[in-house]
Amino acid sequence: MTLEEFLKQCEQSGDAAYAAFKSLLEKLEDPKTRIEARVFLSDLQSRVGSSDDCFHKYHFRIQDIYLDRYEGYQGRKKLTMMVIPSIFMPEDWSFTFYEGLNRHPDSIFKEKTVAELGCGNGWITIAIAEKWLPAKVYGLDINPRAVKVSCINLYMNAFDEKGQPIYDAEKKTLLDRVEFHESDLLSYCREHDIKLERIVGCIPQILNPNPEAMSKMITENASEEFLHSLSNYCALQGFLEDQFGLGLIARAVEEGIAVIKPTGIMIFNMGGRPGQGVCRRLFERRGFRVTRLWQTKAGDTDISALVEIEKNSPHRFEFFMGLSGDQPICARTAWAYGKAGGRISHGLSVYSCQLRQPNQVKVIFEFLRSGFQEISSSLDLSFEDDLVADEKIPFLAYLSSVLKENSCFPYEPPAGCKRFRNLIAGFMKTYHHIPLTSDNVVVFPSRTVAIENALRLFSPHLAIVDEHLTRNLPRKWLTSLAIETAENGLSDDVVTVIEAPRQSDLMIELIKRLKPQVVVTGIAHFEAVTSSAFVQLLDATGEIGSRLFLDISDHFELSSLPGTIGVLKYLSGTPLPSHAAIVCGLVKNQVYSDLEVAFVISEEEAILKALSKTVEILEGNTSLISQYYYGCIFHELLSFQLTDRHPHLEIHHDSIENAYYPGKIVDRFQIDNKSY
């Protein structure tokens, strides 16, 4: 076909022009006719140029895109690119996106596997390959015509005007580095199990004014109007961000989480119409750290779809009067100002995003995709404090893995989940050298419940309780004065609680004088360093046959370097007497303030069994979510321990390993100088 015949066909319509170039692509793909076809393209460019008249007359344009040397250019000075009416055309904001990519160091794409979403005519995909020499760049677009045009542009830049291959510094051509594929976002990579190190995207953010149009079948024979709309608008995607016109980007990000490698980076061009806070939150609530690489302003025209959104929602979009304005106005105001002849603009930003806990976030989103998509709108993995994120995200990943395997929580014994009790015992062995097993531990919903259940179990006529621990006990216990014995006609179920100071010498004096059946006390900070106060309490209660429950909650540190106290030092070398038990509540959790767990340690089997019964009868079992949460922390601390640090201790490794927990948390369990 001669140039005249080719141009005559293109002049008929956009569809005819596309058909002509599609035939030319077949010749470019055939090594036997490739040189001839490439020379034909050079002659075509020389003949018609890149004017708007050419575009309107022949329904295509071939133009040069110059890569400014100030952008860190390393290769050729320009790319030669073709566009047709039915695909996305390079606009100012796509160049802003390329400027943002250039804000990264040169190593950002070097030898990496990259995907560009919504590649349009492929110029950014080709520019990435040309400048940074990645291992492979996949240009992906849902528009089949865009993919064909991108392939033509690939050949046009992989070979010079005479049809000879252009080699880079590594003796490769663009054909070795670039592939274009028809793909709904990342479906091609997902279906071919391609793991990516970089995902970049410059994709639509505006909802289609006619949503029904987006439901049509996408084929290369679809109308030019439909295919152009496909490249510049998006339909509802079923995400919270749909209300801001960001649903397609939200879907791209979540699909990217599944295929990106743990050290991968996503880079997206974000129009600032919804406001910068909304744009950042799209990424942050999905577990990303966000860096804004580049920001500028771009002119705006058709914002009628956003005006409609504002009418039906409380959200206000963000526009500016002129390119230099810095006071934001809403879409309705901007629309009126534009209709009156004013010029409106919106912000353009390029965001670089990296998952802060990649393996765990992948587990969470895999769980959501397996039938729980409806709860994803409430997911929030954004944290001002990285330390909180390091604890919360892995727990949610563990919970996701459990729920994915089981539609409901399994029944656990009243004493608490065996796995969780093993982890508590393992922590006590590893960090405090106390030889415990799961049979020495009973779990309670809270410290208050543990204390109340112990008092109900023994039903003492008189109990002395540390004044700090009486706040939530039944009021009638604190007001009763029934200190006399049952011989005086008092009911057996009457309990009188006497509040006492925590200081050991005063407590012991009360014990000797009043001879209570049960003593519940903590230990003062100044007495916690040594075991002498604890030993005196053991002796005093043992002499009168009283039960002792010692609360160590205020001194218990759930940390990889926990401070020890005299009580724990004592227990590492001496068995706990049968009349005594240790109470510990994990009560200072600042990540999930409503998740509380307590446990009681005893060497007396009968007491532990009786306490287990009280859990079931009086309060109900401890929440499994609470046990899972603290179990994750215990498990990570045990995993962190060097295996040979305490070789003389026999830890229940089988139980610890069974408590699967994705990820590592190291030395992170003290927040604002408060330990658990």
XYZ file of C-alpha atoms in Angstrom:
676
model
C 0.000 0.000 0.000
C 1.358 3.417 -0.961
C 1.336 6.433 1.363
C -1.519 7.953 -0.644
C -3.603 4.806 -0.408
C -2.879 4.523 3.321
C -3.871 8.139 3.966
C -6.979 7.789 1.818
C -8.111 4.871 3.974
C -7.364 6.795 7.199
C -9.351 9.761 5.900
C -12.557 7.704 5.781
C -13.030 7.375 9.570
C -11.338 6.653 12.836
C -12.226 2.993 12.520
C -10.711 2.847 9.033
C -7.532 4.524 10.289
C -7.272 1.992 13.103
C -7.711 -0.888 10.647
C -4.916 0.520 8.454
C -2.507 0.766 11.391
C -3.486 -2.676 12.643
C -2.422 -4.120 9.265
C 0.818 -2.160 9.522
C 1.443 -3.647 12.998
C 1.247 -7.151 11.548
C 4.105 -6.219 9.205
C 6.103 -4.731 12.081
C 5.740 -7.970 14.052
C 7.041 -10.045 11.116
C 10.869 -9.870 10.951
C 10.680 -10.276 7.164
C 8.626 -7.120 6.629
C 9.674 -5.153 9.732
C 12.248 -2.859 8.084
C 9.890 -1.958 5.272
C 7.072 -1.188 7.696
C 9.299 0.947 9.932
C 10.545 2.985 6.971
C 6.924 3.425 5.898
C 6.125 4.960 9.319
C 9.061 7.376 8.949
C 7.803 8.474 5.558
C 4.290 8.802 6.954
C 5.489 11.091 9.753
C 7.421 13.252 7.294
C 4.410 13.461 5.018
C 1.657 14.494 7.416
C 3.477 15.937 10.411
C 1.795 16.214 13.829
C -0.636 19.087 13.394
C -4.205 19.160 14.685
C -5.342 19.356 11.073
C -3.738 15.974 10.437
C -5.461 14.509 13.479
C -8.898 15.720 12.392
C -8.416 14.820 8.736
C -6.659 11.445 9.011
C -7.700 10.397 12.527
C -4.141 9.892 13.777
C -1.094 11.911 14.682
C 2.598 11.036 14.960
C 4.547 13.406 17.175
C 7.801 13.622 19.067
C 7.793 13.701 22.869
C 10.938 15.376 24.170
C 12.499 14.081 27.363
C 14.043 17.127 28.967
C 17.620 16.615 30.129
C 16.764 18.184 33.462
C 14.631 15.143 34.193
C 17.761 13.017 34.484
C 17.743 11.912 30.844
C 20.327 9.237 30.047
C 19.336 7.951 26.599
C 17.758 9.517 23.510
C 16.367 13.028 23.591
C 12.935 12.162 22.255
C 10.372 9.429 21.664
C 8.231 9.250 18.541
C 4.638 8.376 19.391
C 1.364 7.902 17.550
C -2.149 8.472 18.886
C -5.655 7.878 17.544
C -8.966 9.390 18.755
C -10.213 6.285 20.607
C -7.363 6.089 23.155
C -6.002 8.146 25.997
C -3.787 10.955 24.697
C -0.762 12.372 26.528
C -1.841 15.454 28.451
C -0.139 17.821 30.849
C -0.881 15.642 33.850
C 0.802 12.609 32.260
C 3.971 14.697 31.955
C 3.538 15.693 35.591
C 3.462 11.986 36.375
C 6.703 11.431 34.456
C 8.269 14.331 36.356
C 7.244 12.611 39.580
C 8.850 9.343 38.466
C 12.052 11.256 37.886
C 12.076 12.372 41.501
C 13.210 8.866 42.422
C 16.877 7.887 42.205
C 17.958 6.117 39.012
C 17.941 2.797 40.836
C 14.139 2.936 41.209
C 13.480 0.922 38.029
C 16.913 -0.447 37.178
C 16.662 -4.226 36.590
C 13.174 -4.244 38.164
C 9.928 -5.821 36.969
C 7.477 -2.981 36.376
C 3.841 -2.607 35.327
C 2.190 0.574 34.112
C -1.585 0.674 34.529
C -3.583 2.548 31.911
C -0.622 2.865 29.551
C -2.637 4.635 26.816
C -0.368 5.007 23.781
C 2.514 3.572 25.820
C 4.783 6.572 26.003
C 5.497 6.386 29.744
C 6.048 2.606 29.580
C 8.575 3.098 26.772
C 10.180 6.082 28.529
C 10.710 4.003 31.686
C 12.368 1.240 29.660
C 14.493 3.714 27.717
C 15.760 5.676 30.686
C 16.086 3.191 33.557
C 16.763 -0.161 31.824
C 14.341 -2.314 33.866
C 14.295 -6.097 33.485
C 10.764 -5.905 32.074
C 8.006 -3.318 31.780
C 4.421 -4.422 31.192
C 2.222 -1.725 29.678
C -1.372 -2.644 30.548
C -4.607 -1.100 29.309
C -8.205 -2.265 29.155
C -8.663 -0.533 25.794
C -7.651 -3.068 23.085
C -6.916 -0.310 20.584
C -4.566 1.348 23.029
C -2.581 -1.885 23.280
C -2.261 -2.121 19.472
C -1.168 1.516 19.181
C 1.331 1.023 22.020
C 2.842 -1.918 20.162
C 3.245 0.234 17.042
C 4.959 2.893 19.165
C 7.219 0.250 20.659
C 8.461 -0.764 17.198
C 8.728 2.866 16.161
C 11.173 3.527 19.034
C 12.964 0.173 19.092
C 14.121 0.771 15.509
C 15.452 3.911 13.833
C 14.009 5.605 10.766
C 15.840 3.147 8.498
C 14.473 0.145 10.350
C 17.685 -0.721 12.203
C 17.526 -1.838 15.856
C 18.551 0.658 18.544
C 20.652 -0.956 21.277
C 21.049 0.364 24.799
C 24.074 0.186 27.089
C 23.338 -3.472 27.823
C 23.062 -4.361 24.109
C 19.307 -4.822 24.339
C 16.478 -3.176 22.419
C 13.148 -1.954 23.719
C 11.612 -5.175 22.411
C 13.633 -7.048 25.032
C 12.330 -4.884 27.861
C 8.725 -3.927 27.005
C 5.498 -5.866 26.557
C 2.002 -4.454 26.028
C -1.096 -6.447 26.970
C -4.833 -5.926 27.122
C -5.634 -6.111 30.811
C -8.273 -4.927 33.243
C -5.830 -3.287 35.657
C -3.500 -6.078 36.871
C -5.486 -9.082 35.650
C -2.776 -10.062 33.140
C -0.075 -10.182 35.839
C -2.349 -12.042 38.230
C -3.358 -14.646 35.656
C 0.257 -15.223 34.577
C 1.629 -15.221 38.137
C 3.916 -12.258 37.476
C 5.334 -10.729 40.660
C 6.068 -7.038 40.343
C 8.591 -4.807 42.044
C 7.114 -1.536 40.806
C 3.560 -0.581 39.862
C 2.933 2.837 38.335
C -0.394 4.249 37.305
C -1.910 7.300 35.686
C -5.531 6.144 35.454
C -8.987 7.817 35.387
C -10.400 9.401 38.502
C -13.697 10.780 37.185
C -16.897 8.754 37.259
C -18.560 8.327 33.886
C -21.559 10.676 33.555
C -23.407 7.717 32.005
C -22.553 4.662 34.170
C -24.576 2.318 31.949
C -22.197 3.033 29.071
C -19.349 1.401 31.006
C -21.194 -1.909 31.125
C -20.849 -2.479 27.390
C -18.637 -5.219 26.029
C -15.080 -3.975 25.548
C -13.795 -4.931 22.099
C -11.558 -3.238 19.566
C -14.640 -2.845 17.329
C -16.480 -0.754 19.905
C -17.267 2.841 19.004
C -14.581 5.501 19.214
C -16.737 7.457 21.663
C -17.050 4.477 23.982
C -13.343 3.591 23.848
C -12.355 7.215 24.463
C -14.739 7.352 27.418
C -13.191 4.121 28.688
C -9.791 5.812 28.735
C -10.912 8.956 30.517
C -13.640 7.864 32.934
C -14.305 4.998 35.306
C -17.436 3.211 36.477
C -18.402 2.439 40.066
C -15.985 -0.145 41.472
C -17.708 -1.060 44.730
C -15.230 0.766 46.964
C -15.708 3.485 49.538
C -13.608 5.771 47.328
C -16.222 5.658 44.534
C -17.882 8.669 46.118
C -14.730 10.688 45.311
C -14.206 9.266 41.825
C -11.229 7.247 43.128
C -12.770 3.771 43.002
C -10.649 2.559 40.075
C -7.431 3.588 41.803
C -8.616 1.906 45.007
C -9.174 -1.331 43.081
C -5.781 -0.994 41.399
C -4.084 -0.592 44.766
C -5.779 -3.650 46.273
C -4.997 -5.753 43.195
C -1.424 -4.501 43.427
C -1.088 -5.708 47.005
C -1.630 -9.269 45.768
C 1.046 -9.200 43.040
C 3.686 -6.802 44.345
C 6.820 -8.116 46.039
C 7.384 -7.236 49.732
C 9.908 -4.494 48.900
C 7.795 -3.194 46.014
C 6.685 0.385 45.463
C 3.514 1.759 43.879
C 3.585 5.189 42.245
C 0.308 6.854 41.272
C -0.592 10.138 39.665
C -3.412 11.651 41.717
C -5.605 14.502 40.618
C -6.304 16.610 43.660
C -9.981 17.192 42.976
C -11.109 15.118 46.012
C -8.585 16.931 48.250
C -5.091 15.857 49.233
C -6.260 14.319 52.516
C -8.670 11.978 50.714
C -5.973 10.986 48.193
C -3.451 10.129 50.899
C -5.991 8.239 52.955
C -6.807 5.950 50.040
C -3.319 4.491 50.426
C -2.751 4.901 54.152
C -5.858 3.028 55.262
C -4.615 0.078 53.216
C -1.329 -0.079 55.102
C 0.933 2.100 52.939
C 3.513 4.677 53.864
C 2.999 7.584 51.488
C 5.506 10.097 50.127
C 4.417 12.949 47.870
C 7.074 13.234 45.175
C 5.771 16.072 43.080
C 2.904 18.540 42.988
C 1.651 21.102 40.495
C -1.662 22.454 39.163
C -3.522 21.735 35.953
C -6.438 23.436 34.241
C -9.867 21.823 34.409
C -12.961 21.936 32.225
C -15.704 19.309 32.452
C -16.465 18.792 36.129
C -20.217 18.289 35.850
C -19.957 14.711 37.159
C -18.306 15.996 40.339
C -20.992 18.651 40.764
C -23.550 15.843 40.726
C -21.580 13.933 43.378
C -21.493 17.017 45.612
C -25.264 17.347 45.307
C -25.745 13.858 46.704
C -23.035 13.692 49.373
C -21.543 15.892 52.089
C -18.085 15.702 50.481
C -16.663 18.787 48.793
C -14.064 18.530 46.057
C -11.049 20.806 45.833
C -10.510 23.266 42.973
C -8.687 26.568 42.596
C -9.386 29.832 40.785
C -6.621 30.037 38.194
C -3.318 28.203 38.217
C -1.805 30.299 40.999
C -4.689 30.293 43.469
C -4.163 28.577 46.815
C -7.621 28.941 48.377
C -9.689 25.835 47.560
C -13.249 26.077 46.269
C -15.828 23.298 45.831
C -16.929 21.785 42.513
C -20.209 23.706 42.402
C -18.458 27.030 42.896
C -15.757 26.093 40.402
C -18.377 25.054 37.854
C -20.207 28.382 38.181
C -16.929 30.338 37.993
C -15.888 28.429 34.876
C -19.252 29.016 33.183
C -18.802 32.741 33.836
C -15.517 32.730 31.930
C -13.081 32.117 34.786
C -10.291 29.569 34.634
C -10.311 26.770 37.191
C -7.602 24.292 38.135
C -6.966 21.392 40.484
C -3.870 20.018 42.159
C -1.826 17.212 40.647
C 0.361 15.069 42.886
C 2.551 12.038 42.380
C 2.535 9.680 45.377
C 5.063 6.958 46.082
C 3.648 4.244 48.349
C 5.232 1.281 50.102
C 3.577 -1.242 52.409
C 4.827 -0.928 55.972
C 4.059 -4.585 56.783
C 3.873 -6.169 53.308
C 3.526 -9.862 54.176
C 0.881 -9.225 56.801
C -1.111 -6.774 54.672
C -1.147 -9.326 51.859
C -2.683 -11.862 54.267
C -5.352 -9.356 55.336
C -6.411 -8.530 51.774
C -6.324 -12.152 50.692
C -8.803 -12.802 53.496
C -11.024 -9.906 52.404
C -11.056 -11.204 48.834
C -12.224 -14.623 50.009
C -15.783 -13.552 50.708
C -15.406 -10.630 53.124
C -15.132 -7.748 50.654
C -18.118 -6.022 52.262
C -16.106 -5.206 55.399
C -13.144 -3.701 53.525
C -14.695 -0.232 53.649
C -14.223 -0.187 57.427
C -10.597 -1.340 57.256
C -8.158 1.217 58.603
C -4.444 0.399 58.638
C -3.311 4.016 59.004
C -1.409 4.926 62.156
C 0.343 8.039 63.360
C 2.579 5.849 65.512
C 4.660 3.263 63.645
C 5.012 1.293 66.868
C 1.267 0.796 67.031
C 1.210 -0.280 63.370
C 3.950 -2.816 64.032
C 1.681 -4.455 66.593
C -1.788 -4.029 65.139
C -1.207 -5.034 61.505
C 0.395 -8.412 62.303
C -2.432 -9.213 64.715
C -5.041 -8.471 62.050
C -3.081 -10.680 59.656
C -3.135 -13.535 62.157
C -6.840 -13.030 62.787
C -7.431 -13.040 59.022
C -5.578 -16.317 58.635
C -7.681 -17.893 61.399
C -10.993 -16.640 60.014
C -10.103 -17.703 56.493
C -9.687 -21.293 57.657
C -12.678 -21.338 60.036
C -16.086 -19.773 59.605
C -16.440 -19.562 63.391
C -14.206 -19.645 66.434
C -13.629 -23.107 67.897
C -14.823 -23.987 71.384
C -12.061 -23.668 73.951
C -12.031 -24.957 77.543
C -13.049 -22.568 80.337
C -9.451 -22.383 81.551
C -8.540 -20.670 78.309
C -7.124 -21.647 74.943
C -4.463 -24.343 75.426
C -2.235 -22.641 72.888
C -2.461 -19.314 74.690
C -1.706 -20.885 78.069
C 1.300 -22.636 76.530
C 2.562 -19.287 75.263
C 2.194 -17.691 78.710
C 4.077 -20.599 80.277
C 6.708 -20.410 77.552
C 7.231 -16.697 78.159
C 7.608 -17.258 81.895
C 10.152 -20.004 81.266
C 12.156 -18.187 78.623
C 12.288 -14.717 80.093
C 11.931 -15.335 83.841
C 13.183 -18.938 84.226
C 9.971 -20.023 85.992
C 9.254 -23.711 85.188
C 5.561 -23.613 84.277
C 3.294 -25.573 81.959
C -0.117 -24.736 80.546
C -1.645 -26.760 83.401
C -0.417 -24.102 85.824
C -2.355 -21.315 84.087
C -6.028 -20.297 84.044
C -7.180 -17.432 81.814
C -9.814 -14.816 82.764
C -11.470 -11.994 80.821
C -9.915 -9.415 83.141
C -8.071 -8.953 86.396
C -11.268 -7.813 88.112
C -13.068 -10.983 87.033
C -10.166 -13.127 88.252
C -10.264 -11.521 91.703
C -14.055 -11.616 91.992
C -14.213 -15.254 90.876
C -11.546 -16.218 93.405
C -13.564 -14.590 96.179
C -16.776 -16.275 95.048
C -14.991 -19.627 94.868
C -13.795 -19.527 98.463
C -16.698 -17.424 99.781
C -14.672 -16.152 102.747
C -16.527 -14.473 105.568
C -13.639 -12.039 105.596
C -11.242 -11.072 102.812
C -8.575 -8.405 102.902
C -8.153 -6.805 99.471
C -5.669 -4.188 98.340
C -7.569 -0.885 98.148
C -6.431 -0.457 94.501
C -8.173 -3.709 93.545
C -11.607 -3.224 95.129
C -13.046 -0.688 92.680
C -15.161 -3.095 90.642
C -16.047 -5.635 93.312
C -19.726 -5.979 94.309
C -20.710 -3.009 96.412
C -22.439 -5.166 99.033
C -19.126 -6.867 99.836
C -17.526 -3.529 100.645
C -20.357 -2.354 102.882
C -20.929 -5.573 104.806
C -19.721 -5.728 108.381
C -20.348 -9.462 108.887
C -16.948 -10.244 110.342
C -18.330 -12.656 112.922
C -18.265 -16.395 112.293
C -21.129 -18.476 110.937
C -21.957 -19.575 114.507
C -23.612 -16.183 114.986
C -26.257 -17.087 112.415
C -24.772 -15.375 109.409
C -25.398 -16.746 105.922
C -22.604 -18.800 104.415
C -22.585 -16.722 101.217
C -21.906 -13.418 102.943
C -18.502 -11.957 101.968
C -17.002 -9.014 103.742
C -14.117 -7.230 102.045
C -11.801 -5.050 104.077
C -9.761 -2.545 102.076
C -6.121 -2.436 103.048
C -3.050 -0.405 102.066
C -0.628 -2.073 99.661
C 2.403 -1.535 101.916
C 3.453 -4.997 103.128
C 4.094 -4.252 106.824
C 0.640 -2.702 107.233
C -0.973 -5.522 105.269
C 0.748 -8.152 107.410
C -0.380 -6.402 110.573
C -4.000 -6.571 109.382
C -3.615 -10.221 108.412
C -2.337 -11.160 111.873
C -5.073 -9.203 113.648
C -8.109 -10.050 111.484
C -7.129 -13.545 110.281
C -8.941 -13.370 106.904
C -9.651 -16.476 104.842
C -8.464 -14.775 101.606
C -5.922 -12.026 100.961
C -5.700 -10.242 97.591
C -2.943 -7.672 97.260
C -0.502 -6.098 94.925
C 3.001 -5.123 95.809
C 4.314 -1.590 96.216
C 6.873 -0.398 93.678
C 9.516 0.285 96.289
C 9.095 -3.283 97.610
C 8.966 -5.016 94.251
C 12.724 -5.054 93.654
C 13.373 -7.809 96.187
C 11.364 -10.843 97.225
C 11.380 -10.123 100.955
C 7.902 -8.530 101.056
C 6.487 -11.458 99.077
C 8.101 -14.013 101.384
C 6.680 -12.237 104.440
C 3.207 -12.320 102.898
C 3.606 -16.037 102.150
C 4.651 -16.715 105.731
C 1.907 -14.584 107.288
C -0.898 -16.129 105.229
C 0.537 -19.655 105.572
C 0.584 -19.433 109.377
C -3.141 -18.671 109.644
C -4.225 -20.894 106.734
C -5.257 -18.020 104.502
C -5.321 -18.045 100.691
C -3.022 -15.459 99.070
C -3.582 -13.986 95.616
C -0.718 -11.674 94.694
C -1.342 -9.262 91.841
C 1.777 -8.450 89.752
C -0.010 -6.636 86.911
C 1.653 -3.282 87.536
C 5.116 -4.828 87.319
C 4.660 -7.279 84.455
C 6.382 -6.215 81.229
C 5.473 -7.861 77.952
C 8.747 -6.945 76.269
C 11.787 -8.584 74.738
C 13.817 -7.036 77.565
C 11.414 -7.229 80.501
C 12.441 -5.927 83.850
C 12.180 -8.519 86.564
C 10.869 -8.207 90.110
C 11.552 -10.016 93.356
C 8.437 -12.185 93.076
C 9.505 -13.598 89.704
C 13.080 -14.084 90.863
C 11.770 -16.030 93.846
C 9.544 -18.255 91.679
C 12.441 -19.079 89.344
C 14.088 -20.993 92.162
C 11.298 -21.924 94.579
C 7.925 -23.618 93.894
C 4.864 -21.553 94.649
C 3.286 -22.715 97.946
C -0.074 -24.444 97.575
C -1.955 -21.698 99.398
C -0.700 -18.941 97.090
C -1.458 -17.910 93.517
C -0.229 -15.168 91.187
C -2.681 -12.872 89.385
C -1.576 -10.930 86.317
C -3.771 -8.687 84.200
C -2.590 -7.362 80.835
C -4.276 -4.067 81.483
C -2.214 -1.354 79.787
C -2.877 -2.176 76.151
C -3.104 1.089 74.208
C -3.643 -0.416 70.780
C -6.939 -2.160 71.511
C -8.070 -0.633 74.783
C -11.117 -2.907 74.969
C -9.125 -6.153 74.752
C -8.140 -7.284 78.232
C -6.903 -10.624 79.480
C -5.763 -11.856 82.886
C -4.270 -15.104 84.036
C -3.763 -16.854 87.360
C -0.733 -19.043 88.083
C -0.826 -21.749 90.732
C 0.896 -25.026 91.588
C -2.287 -26.423 93.176
C -4.211 -28.505 90.626
C -7.448 -28.524 92.609
C -7.500 -24.739 92.873
C -6.868 -24.311 89.136
C -9.694 -26.689 88.266
C -12.039 -24.897 90.638
C -11.119 -21.510 89.186
C -11.783 -22.870 85.700
C -15.281 -23.816 86.811
C -15.940 -20.301 88.069
C -15.057 -18.881 84.641
C -17.705 -21.016 82.977
C -20.386 -20.605 85.628
C -19.994 -16.985 86.636
C -18.576 -14.975 83.757
C -18.317 -16.954 80.537
C -15.154 -17.847 78.635
C -12.511 -15.280 77.822
C -12.891 -13.784 74.342
C -10.820 -15.710 71.810
C -9.958 -12.485 70.015
C -8.375 -11.187 73.217
C -6.432 -14.419 73.638
C -5.337 -14.305 69.985
C -4.181 -10.705 70.343
C -1.980 -11.274 73.369
C -1.023 -14.712 72.063
C 0.466 -13.006 69.005
C 2.603 -10.814 71.231
C 3.775 -13.718 73.393
C 4.512 -15.768 70.288
C 6.598 -13.043 68.684
C 8.626 -12.553 71.837
C 9.312 -16.274 72.006
C 10.204 -16.361 68.310
C 12.572 -13.453 68.856
C 14.476 -15.327 71.552
C 17.774 -16.802 70.356
C 17.453 -20.566 70.537
C 20.590 -21.055 72.570
C 20.108 -18.193 74.990
C 18.726 -20.437 77.734
C 19.627 -23.979 76.588
C 18.768 -25.464 79.973
C 15.097 -24.539 79.647
C 12.636 -26.895 77.996
C 10.154 -24.796 76.040
C 6.997 -26.123 74.375
C 8.213 -25.389 70.856
C 5.497 -27.497 69.255
C 2.808 -25.413 70.858
C 4.570 -22.180 70.012
C 5.014 -23.124 66.382
C 1.365 -24.127 66.119
C 0.384 -20.614 67.162
C 1.034 -19.426 63.613
C 1.649 -15.744 63.436
C 2.847 -13.998 60.263
C 5.551 -11.414 60.783
C 7.841 -10.241 63.520
C 7.371 -7.802 66.351
C 10.523 -7.038 68.248
C 10.882 -5.028 71.410
C 7.767 -3.016 70.748
C 5.505 -3.720 73.661
C 6.011 -0.566 75.650
C 4.035 2.482 74.577
C 4.560 5.896 76.116
C 6.830 4.288 78.705
C 3.996 2.069 79.930
C 4.386 -1.669 79.860
C 1.573 -4.224 79.605
